[in-house]
mmCIF file of C-alpha atoms in Angstrom:
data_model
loop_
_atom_site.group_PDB
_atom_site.id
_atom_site.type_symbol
_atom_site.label_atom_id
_atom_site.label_comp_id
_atom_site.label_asym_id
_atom_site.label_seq_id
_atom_site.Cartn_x
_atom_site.Cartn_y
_atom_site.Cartn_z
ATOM 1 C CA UNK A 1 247.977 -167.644 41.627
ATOM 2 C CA UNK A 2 248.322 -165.698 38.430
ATOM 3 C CA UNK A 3 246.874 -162.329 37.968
ATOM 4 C CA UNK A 4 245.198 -161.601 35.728
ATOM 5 C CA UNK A 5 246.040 -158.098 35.284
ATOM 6 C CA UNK A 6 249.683 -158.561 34.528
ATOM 7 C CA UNK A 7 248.625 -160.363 30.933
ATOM 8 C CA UNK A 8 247.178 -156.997 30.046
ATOM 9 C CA UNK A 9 249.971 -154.874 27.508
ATOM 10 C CA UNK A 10 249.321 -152.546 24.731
ATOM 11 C CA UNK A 11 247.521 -155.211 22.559
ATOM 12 C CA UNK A 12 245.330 -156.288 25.510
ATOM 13 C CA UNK A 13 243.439 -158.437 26.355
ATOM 14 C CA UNK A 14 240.519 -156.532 25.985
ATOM 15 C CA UNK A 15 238.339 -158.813 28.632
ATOM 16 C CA UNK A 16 239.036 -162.053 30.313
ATOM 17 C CA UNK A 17 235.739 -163.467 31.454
ATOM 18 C CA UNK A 18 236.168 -166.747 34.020
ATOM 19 C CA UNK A 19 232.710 -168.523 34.536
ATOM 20 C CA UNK A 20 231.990 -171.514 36.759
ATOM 21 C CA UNK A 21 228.803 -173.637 37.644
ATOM 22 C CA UNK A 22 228.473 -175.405 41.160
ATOM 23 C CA UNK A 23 226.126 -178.267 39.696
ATOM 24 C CA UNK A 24 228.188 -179.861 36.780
ATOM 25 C CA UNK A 25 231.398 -178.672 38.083
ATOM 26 C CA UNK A 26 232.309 -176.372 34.959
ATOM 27 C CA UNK A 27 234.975 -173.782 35.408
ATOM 28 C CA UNK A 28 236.376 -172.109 32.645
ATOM 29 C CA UNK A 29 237.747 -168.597 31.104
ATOM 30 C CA UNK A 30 237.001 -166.605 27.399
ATOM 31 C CA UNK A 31 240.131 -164.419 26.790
ATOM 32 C CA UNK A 32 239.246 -161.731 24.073
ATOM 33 C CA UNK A 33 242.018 -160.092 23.058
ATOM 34 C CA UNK A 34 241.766 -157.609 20.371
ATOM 35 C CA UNK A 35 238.839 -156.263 18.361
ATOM 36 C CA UNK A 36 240.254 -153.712 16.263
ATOM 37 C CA UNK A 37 239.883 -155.323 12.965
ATOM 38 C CA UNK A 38 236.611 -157.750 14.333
ATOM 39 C CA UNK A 39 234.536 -159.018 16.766
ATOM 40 C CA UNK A 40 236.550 -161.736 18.569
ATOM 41 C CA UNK A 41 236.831 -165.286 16.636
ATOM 42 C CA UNK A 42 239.014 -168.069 17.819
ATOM 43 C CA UNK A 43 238.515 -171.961 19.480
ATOM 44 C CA UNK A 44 237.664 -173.717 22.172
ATOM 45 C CA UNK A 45 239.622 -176.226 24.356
ATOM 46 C CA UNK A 46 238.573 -178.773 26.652
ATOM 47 C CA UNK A 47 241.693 -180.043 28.480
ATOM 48 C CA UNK A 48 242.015 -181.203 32.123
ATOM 49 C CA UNK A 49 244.769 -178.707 32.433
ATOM 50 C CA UNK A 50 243.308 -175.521 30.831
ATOM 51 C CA UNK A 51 244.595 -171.903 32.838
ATOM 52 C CA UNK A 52 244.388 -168.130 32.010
ATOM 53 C CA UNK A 53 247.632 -167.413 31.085
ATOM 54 C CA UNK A 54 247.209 -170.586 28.473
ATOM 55 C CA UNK A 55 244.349 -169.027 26.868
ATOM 56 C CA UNK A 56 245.750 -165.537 26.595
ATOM 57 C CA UNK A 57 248.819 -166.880 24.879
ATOM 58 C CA UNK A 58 246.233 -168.444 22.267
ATOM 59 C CA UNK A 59 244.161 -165.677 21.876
ATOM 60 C CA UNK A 60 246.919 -163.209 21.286
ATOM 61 C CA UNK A 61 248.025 -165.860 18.832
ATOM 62 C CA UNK A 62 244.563 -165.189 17.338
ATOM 63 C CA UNK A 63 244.762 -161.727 17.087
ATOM 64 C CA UNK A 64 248.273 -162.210 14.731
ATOM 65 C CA UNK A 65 247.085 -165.457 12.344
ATOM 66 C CA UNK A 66 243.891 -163.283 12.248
ATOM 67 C CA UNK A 67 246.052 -160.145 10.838
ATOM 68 C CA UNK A 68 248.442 -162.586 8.937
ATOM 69 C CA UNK A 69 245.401 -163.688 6.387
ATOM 70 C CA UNK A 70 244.482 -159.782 6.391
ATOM 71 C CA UNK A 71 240.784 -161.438 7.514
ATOM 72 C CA UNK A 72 238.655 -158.780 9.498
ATOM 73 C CA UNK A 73 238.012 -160.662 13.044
ATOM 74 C CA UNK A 74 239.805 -160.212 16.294
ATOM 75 C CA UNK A 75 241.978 -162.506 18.554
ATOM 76 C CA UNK A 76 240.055 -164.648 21.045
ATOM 77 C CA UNK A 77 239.929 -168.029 22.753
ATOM 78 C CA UNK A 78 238.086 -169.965 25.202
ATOM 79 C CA UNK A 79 239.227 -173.278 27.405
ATOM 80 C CA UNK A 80 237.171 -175.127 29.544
ATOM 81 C CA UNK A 81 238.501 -177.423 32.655
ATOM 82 C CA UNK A 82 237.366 -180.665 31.940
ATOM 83 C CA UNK A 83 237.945 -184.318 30.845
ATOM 84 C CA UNK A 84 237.181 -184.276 27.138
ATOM 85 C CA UNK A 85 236.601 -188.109 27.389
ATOM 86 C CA UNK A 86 234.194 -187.912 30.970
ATOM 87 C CA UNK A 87 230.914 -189.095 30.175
ATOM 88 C CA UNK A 88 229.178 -185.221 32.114
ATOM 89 C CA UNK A 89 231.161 -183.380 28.787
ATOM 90 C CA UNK A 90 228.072 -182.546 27.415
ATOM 91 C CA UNK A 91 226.182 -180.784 30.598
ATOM 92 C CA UNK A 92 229.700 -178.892 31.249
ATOM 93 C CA UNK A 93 229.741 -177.698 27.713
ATOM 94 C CA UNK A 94 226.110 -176.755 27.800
ATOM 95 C CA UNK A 95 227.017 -175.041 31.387
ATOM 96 C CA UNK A 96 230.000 -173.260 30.139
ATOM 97 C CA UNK A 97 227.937 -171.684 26.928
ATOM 98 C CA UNK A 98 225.202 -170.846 28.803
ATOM 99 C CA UNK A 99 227.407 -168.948 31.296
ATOM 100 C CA UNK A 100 228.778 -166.766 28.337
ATOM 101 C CA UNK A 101 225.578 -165.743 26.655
ATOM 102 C CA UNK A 102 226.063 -162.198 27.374
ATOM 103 C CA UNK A 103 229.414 -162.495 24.881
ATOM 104 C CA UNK A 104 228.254 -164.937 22.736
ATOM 105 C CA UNK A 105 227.462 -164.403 19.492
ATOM 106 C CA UNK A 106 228.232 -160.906 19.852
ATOM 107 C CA UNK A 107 231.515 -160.450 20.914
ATOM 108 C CA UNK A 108 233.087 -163.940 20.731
ATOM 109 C CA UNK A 109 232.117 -166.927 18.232
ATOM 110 C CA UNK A 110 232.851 -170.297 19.586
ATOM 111 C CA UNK A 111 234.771 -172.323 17.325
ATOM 112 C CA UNK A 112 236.751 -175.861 17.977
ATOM 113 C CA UNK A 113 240.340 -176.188 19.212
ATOM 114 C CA UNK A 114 241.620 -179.238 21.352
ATOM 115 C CA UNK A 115 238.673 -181.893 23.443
ATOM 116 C CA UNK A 116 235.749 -180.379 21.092
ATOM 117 C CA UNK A 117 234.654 -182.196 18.191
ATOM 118 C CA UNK A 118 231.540 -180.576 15.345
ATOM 119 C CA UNK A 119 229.122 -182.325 17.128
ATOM 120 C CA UNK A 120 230.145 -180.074 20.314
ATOM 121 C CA UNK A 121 229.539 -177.001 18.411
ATOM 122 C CA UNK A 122 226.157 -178.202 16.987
ATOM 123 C CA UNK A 123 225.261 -178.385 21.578
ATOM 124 C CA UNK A 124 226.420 -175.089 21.545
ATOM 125 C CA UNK A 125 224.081 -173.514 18.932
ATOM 126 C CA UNK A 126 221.776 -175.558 20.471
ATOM 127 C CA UNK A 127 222.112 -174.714 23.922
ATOM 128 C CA UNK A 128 221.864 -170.901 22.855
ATOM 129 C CA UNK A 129 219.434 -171.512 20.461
ATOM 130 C CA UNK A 130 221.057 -169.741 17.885
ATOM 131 C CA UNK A 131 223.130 -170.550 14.652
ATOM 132 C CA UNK A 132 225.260 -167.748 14.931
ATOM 133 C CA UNK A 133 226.824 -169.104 18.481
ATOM 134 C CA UNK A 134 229.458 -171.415 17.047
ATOM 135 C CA UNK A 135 231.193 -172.463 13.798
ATOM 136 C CA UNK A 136 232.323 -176.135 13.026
ATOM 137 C CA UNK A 137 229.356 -177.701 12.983
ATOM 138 C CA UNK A 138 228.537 -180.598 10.846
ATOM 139 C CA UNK A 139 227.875 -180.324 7.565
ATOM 140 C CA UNK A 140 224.962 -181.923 7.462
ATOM 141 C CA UNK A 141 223.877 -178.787 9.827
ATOM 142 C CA UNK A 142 225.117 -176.479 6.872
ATOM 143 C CA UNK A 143 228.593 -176.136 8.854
ATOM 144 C CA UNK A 144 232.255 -176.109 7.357
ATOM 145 C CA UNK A 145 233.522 -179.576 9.033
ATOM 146 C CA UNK A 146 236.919 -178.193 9.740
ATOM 147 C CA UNK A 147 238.255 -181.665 11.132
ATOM 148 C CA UNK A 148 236.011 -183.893 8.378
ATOM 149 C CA UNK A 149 237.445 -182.164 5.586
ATOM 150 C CA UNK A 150 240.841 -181.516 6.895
ATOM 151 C CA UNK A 151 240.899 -177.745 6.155
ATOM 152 C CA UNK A 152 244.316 -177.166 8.501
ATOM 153 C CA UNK A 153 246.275 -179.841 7.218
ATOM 154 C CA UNK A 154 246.261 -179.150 4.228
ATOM 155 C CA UNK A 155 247.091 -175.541 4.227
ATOM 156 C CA UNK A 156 250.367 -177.316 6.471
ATOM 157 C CA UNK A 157 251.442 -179.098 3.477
ATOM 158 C CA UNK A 158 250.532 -176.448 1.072
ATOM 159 C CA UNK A 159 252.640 -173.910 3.136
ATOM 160 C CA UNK A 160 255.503 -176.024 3.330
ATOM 161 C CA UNK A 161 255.239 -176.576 0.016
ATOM 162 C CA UNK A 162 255.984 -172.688 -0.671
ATOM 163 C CA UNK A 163 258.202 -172.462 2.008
ATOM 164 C CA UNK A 164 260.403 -175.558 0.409
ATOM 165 C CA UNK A 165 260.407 -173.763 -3.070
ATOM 166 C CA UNK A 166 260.875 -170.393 -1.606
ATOM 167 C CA UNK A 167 264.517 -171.979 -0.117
ATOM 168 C CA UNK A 168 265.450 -174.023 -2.954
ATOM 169 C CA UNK A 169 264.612 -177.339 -1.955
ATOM 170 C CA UNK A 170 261.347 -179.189 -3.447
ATOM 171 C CA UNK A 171 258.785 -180.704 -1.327
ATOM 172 C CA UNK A 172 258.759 -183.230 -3.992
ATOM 173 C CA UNK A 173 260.685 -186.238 -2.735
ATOM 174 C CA UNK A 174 261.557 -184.892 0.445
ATOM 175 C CA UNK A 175 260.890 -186.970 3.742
ATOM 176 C CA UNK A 176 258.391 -185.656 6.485
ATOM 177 C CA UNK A 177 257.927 -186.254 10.054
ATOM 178 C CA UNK A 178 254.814 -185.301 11.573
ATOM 179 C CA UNK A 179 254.527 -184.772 15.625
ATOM 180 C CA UNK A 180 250.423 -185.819 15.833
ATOM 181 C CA UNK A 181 248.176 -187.495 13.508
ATOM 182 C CA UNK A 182 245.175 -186.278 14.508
ATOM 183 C CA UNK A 183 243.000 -184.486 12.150
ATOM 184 C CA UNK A 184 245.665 -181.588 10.965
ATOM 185 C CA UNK A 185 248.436 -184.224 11.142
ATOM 186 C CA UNK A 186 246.916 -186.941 8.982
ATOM 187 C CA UNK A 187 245.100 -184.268 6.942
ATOM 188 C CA UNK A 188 248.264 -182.798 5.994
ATOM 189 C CA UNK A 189 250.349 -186.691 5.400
ATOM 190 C CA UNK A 190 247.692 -186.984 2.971
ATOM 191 C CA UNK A 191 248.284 -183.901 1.068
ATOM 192 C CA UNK A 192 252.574 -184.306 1.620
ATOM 193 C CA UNK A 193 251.650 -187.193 -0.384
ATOM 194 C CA UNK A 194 249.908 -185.809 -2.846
ATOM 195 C CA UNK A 195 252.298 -183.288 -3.806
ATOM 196 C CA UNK A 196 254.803 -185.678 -3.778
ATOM 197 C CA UNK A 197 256.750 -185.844 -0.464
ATOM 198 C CA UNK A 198 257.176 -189.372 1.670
ATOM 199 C CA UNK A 199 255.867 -189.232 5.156
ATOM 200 C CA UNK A 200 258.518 -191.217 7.300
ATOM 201 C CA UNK A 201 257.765 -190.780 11.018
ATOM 202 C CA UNK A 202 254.221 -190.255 12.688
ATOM 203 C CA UNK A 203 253.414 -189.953 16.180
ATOM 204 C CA UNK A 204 249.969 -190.335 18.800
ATOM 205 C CA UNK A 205 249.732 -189.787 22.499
ATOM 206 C CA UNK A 206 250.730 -193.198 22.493
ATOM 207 C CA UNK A 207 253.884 -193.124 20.502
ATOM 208 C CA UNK A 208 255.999 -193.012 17.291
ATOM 209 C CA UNK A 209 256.478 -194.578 13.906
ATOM 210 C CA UNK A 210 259.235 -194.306 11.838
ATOM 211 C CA UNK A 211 260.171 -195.642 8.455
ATOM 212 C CA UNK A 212 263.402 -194.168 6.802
ATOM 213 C CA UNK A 213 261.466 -195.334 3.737
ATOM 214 C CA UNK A 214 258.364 -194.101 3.633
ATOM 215 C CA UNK A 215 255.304 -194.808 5.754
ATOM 216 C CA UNK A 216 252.189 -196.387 3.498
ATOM 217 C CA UNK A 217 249.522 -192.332 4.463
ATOM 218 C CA UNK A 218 246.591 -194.483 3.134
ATOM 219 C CA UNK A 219 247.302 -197.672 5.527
ATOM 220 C CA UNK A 220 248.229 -195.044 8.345
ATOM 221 C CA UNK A 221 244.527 -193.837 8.347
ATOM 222 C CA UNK A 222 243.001 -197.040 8.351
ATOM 223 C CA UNK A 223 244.677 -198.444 11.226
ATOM 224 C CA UNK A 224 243.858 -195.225 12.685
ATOM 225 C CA UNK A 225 240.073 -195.534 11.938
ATOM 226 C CA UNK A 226 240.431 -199.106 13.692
ATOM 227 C CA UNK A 227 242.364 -198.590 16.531
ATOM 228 C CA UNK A 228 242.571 -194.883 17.129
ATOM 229 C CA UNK A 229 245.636 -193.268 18.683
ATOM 230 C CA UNK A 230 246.930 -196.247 19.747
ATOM 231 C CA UNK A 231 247.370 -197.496 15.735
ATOM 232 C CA UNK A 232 251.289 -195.998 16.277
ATOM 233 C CA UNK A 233 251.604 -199.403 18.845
ATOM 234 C CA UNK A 234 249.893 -202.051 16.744
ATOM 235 C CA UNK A 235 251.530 -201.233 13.423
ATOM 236 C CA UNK A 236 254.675 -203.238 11.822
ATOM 237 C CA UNK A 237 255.228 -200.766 9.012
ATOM 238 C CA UNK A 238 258.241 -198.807 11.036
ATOM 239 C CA UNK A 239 260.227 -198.783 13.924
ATOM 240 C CA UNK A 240 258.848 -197.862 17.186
ATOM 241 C CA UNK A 241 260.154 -194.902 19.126
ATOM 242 C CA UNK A 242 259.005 -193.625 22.167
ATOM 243 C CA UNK A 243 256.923 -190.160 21.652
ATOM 244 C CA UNK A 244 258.557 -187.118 21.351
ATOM 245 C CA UNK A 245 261.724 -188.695 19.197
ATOM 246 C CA UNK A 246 259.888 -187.977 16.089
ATOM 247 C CA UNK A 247 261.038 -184.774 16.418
ATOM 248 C CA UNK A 248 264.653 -185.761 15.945
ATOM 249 C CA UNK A 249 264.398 -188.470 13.337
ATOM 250 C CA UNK A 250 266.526 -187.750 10.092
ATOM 251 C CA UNK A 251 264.054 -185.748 7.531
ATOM 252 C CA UNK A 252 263.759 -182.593 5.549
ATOM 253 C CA UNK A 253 260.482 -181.179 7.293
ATOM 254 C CA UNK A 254 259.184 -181.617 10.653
ATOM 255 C CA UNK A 255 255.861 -180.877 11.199
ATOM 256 C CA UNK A 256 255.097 -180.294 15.024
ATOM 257 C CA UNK A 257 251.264 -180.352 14.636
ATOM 258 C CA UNK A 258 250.049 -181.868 18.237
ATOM 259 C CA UNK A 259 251.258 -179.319 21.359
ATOM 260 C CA UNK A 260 252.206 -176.292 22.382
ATOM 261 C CA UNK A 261 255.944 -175.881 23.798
ATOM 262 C CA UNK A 262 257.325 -179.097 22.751
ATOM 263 C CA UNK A 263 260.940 -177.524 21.079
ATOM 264 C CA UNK A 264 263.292 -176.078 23.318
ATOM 265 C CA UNK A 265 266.631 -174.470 22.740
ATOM 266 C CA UNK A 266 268.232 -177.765 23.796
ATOM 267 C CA UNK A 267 265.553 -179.525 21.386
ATOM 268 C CA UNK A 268 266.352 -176.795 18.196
ATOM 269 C CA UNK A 269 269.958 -177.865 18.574
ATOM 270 C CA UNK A 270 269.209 -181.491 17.631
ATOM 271 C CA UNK A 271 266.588 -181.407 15.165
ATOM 272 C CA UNK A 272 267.834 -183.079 11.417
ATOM 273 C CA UNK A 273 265.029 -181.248 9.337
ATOM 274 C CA UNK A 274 265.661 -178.127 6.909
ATOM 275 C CA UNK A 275 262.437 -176.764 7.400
ATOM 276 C CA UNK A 276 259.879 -176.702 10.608
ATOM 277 C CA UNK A 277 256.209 -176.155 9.809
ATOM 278 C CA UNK A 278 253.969 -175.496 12.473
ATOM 279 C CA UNK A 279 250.937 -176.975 12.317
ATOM 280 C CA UNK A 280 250.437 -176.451 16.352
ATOM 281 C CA UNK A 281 249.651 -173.630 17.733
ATOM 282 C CA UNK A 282 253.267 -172.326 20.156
ATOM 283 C CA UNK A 283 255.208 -175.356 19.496
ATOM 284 C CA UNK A 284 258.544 -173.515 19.621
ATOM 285 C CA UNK A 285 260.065 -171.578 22.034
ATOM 286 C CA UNK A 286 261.707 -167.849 21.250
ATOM 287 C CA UNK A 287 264.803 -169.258 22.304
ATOM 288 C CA UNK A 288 264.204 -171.989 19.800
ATOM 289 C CA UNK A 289 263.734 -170.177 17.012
ATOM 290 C CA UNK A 290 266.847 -168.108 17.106
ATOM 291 C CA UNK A 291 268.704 -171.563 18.014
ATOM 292 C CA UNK A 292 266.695 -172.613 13.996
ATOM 293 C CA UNK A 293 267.773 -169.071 12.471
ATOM 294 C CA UNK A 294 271.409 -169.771 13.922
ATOM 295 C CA UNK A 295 271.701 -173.469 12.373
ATOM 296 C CA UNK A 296 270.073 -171.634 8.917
ATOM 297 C CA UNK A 297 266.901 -173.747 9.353
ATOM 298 C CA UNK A 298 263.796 -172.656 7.872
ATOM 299 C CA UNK A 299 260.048 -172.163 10.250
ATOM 300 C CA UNK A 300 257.124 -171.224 8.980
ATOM 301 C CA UNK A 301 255.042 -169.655 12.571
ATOM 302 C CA UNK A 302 251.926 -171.214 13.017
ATOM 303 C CA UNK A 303 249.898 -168.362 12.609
ATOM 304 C CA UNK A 304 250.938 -168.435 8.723
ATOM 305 C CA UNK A 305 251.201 -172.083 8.365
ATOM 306 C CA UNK A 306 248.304 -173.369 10.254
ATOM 307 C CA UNK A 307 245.691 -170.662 9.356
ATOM 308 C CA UNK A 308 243.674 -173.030 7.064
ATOM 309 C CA UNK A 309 241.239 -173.429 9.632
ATOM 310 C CA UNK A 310 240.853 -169.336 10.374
ATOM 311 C CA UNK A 311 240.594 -169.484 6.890
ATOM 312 C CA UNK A 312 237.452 -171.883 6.917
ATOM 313 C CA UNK A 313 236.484 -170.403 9.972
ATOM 314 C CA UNK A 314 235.945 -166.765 8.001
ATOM 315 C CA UNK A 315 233.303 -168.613 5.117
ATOM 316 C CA UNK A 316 231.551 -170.181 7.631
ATOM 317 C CA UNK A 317 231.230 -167.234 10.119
ATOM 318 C CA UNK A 318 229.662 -165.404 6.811
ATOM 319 C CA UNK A 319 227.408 -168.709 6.182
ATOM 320 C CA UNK A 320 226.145 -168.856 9.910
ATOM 321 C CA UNK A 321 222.599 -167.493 9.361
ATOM 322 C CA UNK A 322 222.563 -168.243 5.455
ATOM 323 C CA UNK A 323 220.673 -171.207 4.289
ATOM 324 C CA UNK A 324 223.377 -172.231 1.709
ATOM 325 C CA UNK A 325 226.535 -173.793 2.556
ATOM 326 C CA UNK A 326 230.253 -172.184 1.889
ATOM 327 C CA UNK A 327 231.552 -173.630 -0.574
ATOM 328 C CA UNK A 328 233.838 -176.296 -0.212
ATOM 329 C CA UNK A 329 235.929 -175.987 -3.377
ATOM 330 C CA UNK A 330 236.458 -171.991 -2.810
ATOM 331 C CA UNK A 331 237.120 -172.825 0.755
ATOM 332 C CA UNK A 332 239.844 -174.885 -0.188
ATOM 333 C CA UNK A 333 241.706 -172.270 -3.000
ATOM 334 C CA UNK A 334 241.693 -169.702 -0.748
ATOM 335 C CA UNK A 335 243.425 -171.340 1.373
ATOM 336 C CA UNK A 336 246.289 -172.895 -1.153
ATOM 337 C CA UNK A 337 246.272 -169.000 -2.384
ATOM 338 C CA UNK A 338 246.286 -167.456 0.773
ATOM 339 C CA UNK A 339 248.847 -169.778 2.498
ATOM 340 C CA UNK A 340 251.277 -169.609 -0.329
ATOM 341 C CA UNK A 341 251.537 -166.249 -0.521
ATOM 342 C CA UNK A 342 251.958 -165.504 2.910
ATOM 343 C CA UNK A 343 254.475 -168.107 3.768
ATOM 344 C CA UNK A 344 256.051 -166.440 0.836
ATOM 345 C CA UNK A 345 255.781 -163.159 2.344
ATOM 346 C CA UNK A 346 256.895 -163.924 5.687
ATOM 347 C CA UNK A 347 260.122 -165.531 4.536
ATOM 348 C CA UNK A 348 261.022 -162.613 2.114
ATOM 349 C CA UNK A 349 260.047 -160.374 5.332
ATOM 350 C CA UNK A 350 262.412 -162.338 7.478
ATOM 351 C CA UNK A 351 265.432 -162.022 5.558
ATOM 352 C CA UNK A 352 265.050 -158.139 4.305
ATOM 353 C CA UNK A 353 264.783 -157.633 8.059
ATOM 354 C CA UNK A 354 267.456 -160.066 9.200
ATOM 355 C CA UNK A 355 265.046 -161.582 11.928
ATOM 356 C CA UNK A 356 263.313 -165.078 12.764
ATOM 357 C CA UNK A 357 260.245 -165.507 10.578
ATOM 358 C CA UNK A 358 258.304 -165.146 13.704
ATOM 359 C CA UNK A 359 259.666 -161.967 14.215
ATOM 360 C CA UNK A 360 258.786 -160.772 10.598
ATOM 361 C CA UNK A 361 255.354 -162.223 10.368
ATOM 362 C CA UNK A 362 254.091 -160.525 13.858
ATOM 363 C CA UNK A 363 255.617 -157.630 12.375
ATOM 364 C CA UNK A 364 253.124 -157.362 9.690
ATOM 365 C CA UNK A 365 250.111 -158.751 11.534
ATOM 366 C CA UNK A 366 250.793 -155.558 14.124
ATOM 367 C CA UNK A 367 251.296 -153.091 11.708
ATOM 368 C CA UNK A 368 247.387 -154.259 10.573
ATOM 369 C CA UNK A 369 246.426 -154.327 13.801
ATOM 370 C CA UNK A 370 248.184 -150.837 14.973
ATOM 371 C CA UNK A 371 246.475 -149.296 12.065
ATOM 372 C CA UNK A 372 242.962 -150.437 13.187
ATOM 373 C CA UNK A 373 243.149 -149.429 16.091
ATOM 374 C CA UNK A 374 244.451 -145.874 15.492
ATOM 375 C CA UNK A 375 241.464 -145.313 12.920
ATOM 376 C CA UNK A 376 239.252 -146.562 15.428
ATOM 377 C CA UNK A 377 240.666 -144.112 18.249
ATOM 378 C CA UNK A 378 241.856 -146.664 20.657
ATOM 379 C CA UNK A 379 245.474 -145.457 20.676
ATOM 380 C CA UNK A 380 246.568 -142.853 23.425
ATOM 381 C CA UNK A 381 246.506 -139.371 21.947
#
């Protein structure tokens, strides 16, 4: 049984809040991690296999892709133990809000992560009865549709984009694998596309495709929109492989954008691509990522590459009680701006120090966060 009191450290977490409810079942945990720079922002997950040590990891994650984009909120996340797909996911979610109204909306914003779709965070603003509880709804509510519009994804492509010029190696015409085509994996095979890379191996829950040639992005979705996750099984446009060997395929980026913890320091060793973009959030091990620095291959952390969505996430937290949309277009710049130059940054970072990009881009995000928090007194004196 973990303790909770051993994930506290000199970042925090600041409170850990675990809430059940006899009736529906619910059980699940709010991890706020650090304020210093902003009242605690970060998503929700509805998995089967949700702990407290899970949810710390991603919240502290928070608090750095928070700093990274030099926005003004804090690290938090929430997970909820539950069957995203069991027809009582409404009355838990309803439960599990309900039993955090003395956070929410002011110390913790629900937003989406893994299990919760827009629609989830319109229940939650209504089961508080107030805007302000949750961002992600649709936009038809007056949200910013993070999935619908595919917000993540595309900062993803647009940070491997500067991360490929940054090493001397165009996107254009090189081949991409993508672990997950969900809505940040298929949002960013559309914008790969765009800027002029060919996406060659895809992969669901239910498998992998894998076309040394190219994989048609456009026919991808619409099997997709027929069949759902299971598309990867029905289609004859590649090769079949069994899920996980996307990661090894031969390509110049990999994109792990489904799970945490899926490269190793046995996987690093095998992997064909030049440059790892993480469009998950943890997808590499630390022992992986000096096994990548080692072999002189390139990752951008996830809390640079896939903070598109805490991007969005920061126009609609200022929209929540407005009666006018964010808008879209600026949404989008900011993050092709803000994404660009960071991944820039990191990478520069990373070699003047001679460490891992991870190590250089948490770096920066605690020297932000180390400086709010002495200003604000919260440092031992």
């Amino acid at each position: 049984m973990t303790n909770a009191l051993d994930l506290v450290d000199d970042w925090g977490p600041e409170k850990i809040v675990v809430v059940s409810h006899r009736r529906t079942g619910m059980k699940g945990v709010l991890v706020i991690d650090n304020t210093a720079r902003g009242i605690g922002k970060g998503g929700t997950r509805m998995t089967p296999t949700v702990t407290v040590p899970e949810i710390a990891r991603l919240a502290r994650n928070m608090t750095w892709k928070w700093a990274g984009v030099d926005l003004f909120f804090g690290g938090a996340k929430a997970g909820i133990v539950a069957d995203p797909a069991a027809p009582d996911k409404e009355p838990v979610l309803r439960a599990f809000a309900r039993a955090l109204s003395n956070e929410v909306p002011v110390e913790y914003v629900f937003g989406l992560d893994m299990g919760l779709t827009e629609d989830d965070a319109a229940i939650i603003q209504d089961e508080l009865g107030d805007r302000g509880a949750a961002v992600g709804t649709p936009s038809h509510l007056g949200g910013v549709a993070y999935d619908q519009i595919g917000v993540t994804g595309f900062g993803v492509a647009e940070a491997a984009d500067a991360a490929a010029a940054a090493i001397g190696r165009p996107l254009a015409g090189s081949r991409v694998a993508i672990q997950g085509y969900g809505a940040v994996g298929s949002a960013a095979a559309r914008r790969f596309t765009e800027l002029g890379a060919t996406v060659v191996a895809v992969s669901t829950a239910h498998g992998a495709l894998y076309a040394g040639a190219g994989l048609d992005v456009a026919a991808l979705d619409a099997a997709r929109a027929e069949h759902g996750d299971a598309f990867v099984t029905r289609s004859d446009a590649g090769e079949s492989l069994a899920g996980g060997r996307e990661l090894f395929v031969d390509c110049d980026v990999l994109v792990p954008a489904a799970l945490q913890d899926v490269i190793d320091a046995d996987g690093a060793h095998e992997l064909k691509a030049s440059l790892v973009v993480e469009g998950a959030n943890l997808p590499t091990s630390p022992q992986a990522q000096e096994v990548l620095a080692g072999r002189g291959i390139t990752v951008v952390p996830d809390f640079v590459a896939n903070a598109g969505g805490v991007i969005a996430a920061a126009f609609a937290m200022d929209a929540r009680y407005s009666g006018f949309q964010a808008p879209v277009g600026q949404v989008f710049s900011t993050i092709s701006d803000k994404l660009r130059s960071n991944t820039a940054a990191v990478l520069d970072e990373a070699a003047r120090r001679a460490v891992t990009p991870h190590r250089a881009g948490r770096a920066l995000a605690q020297e932000r966060v180390l400086a709010a928090m002495a200003s604000k007194g919260r440092l031992p004196r």
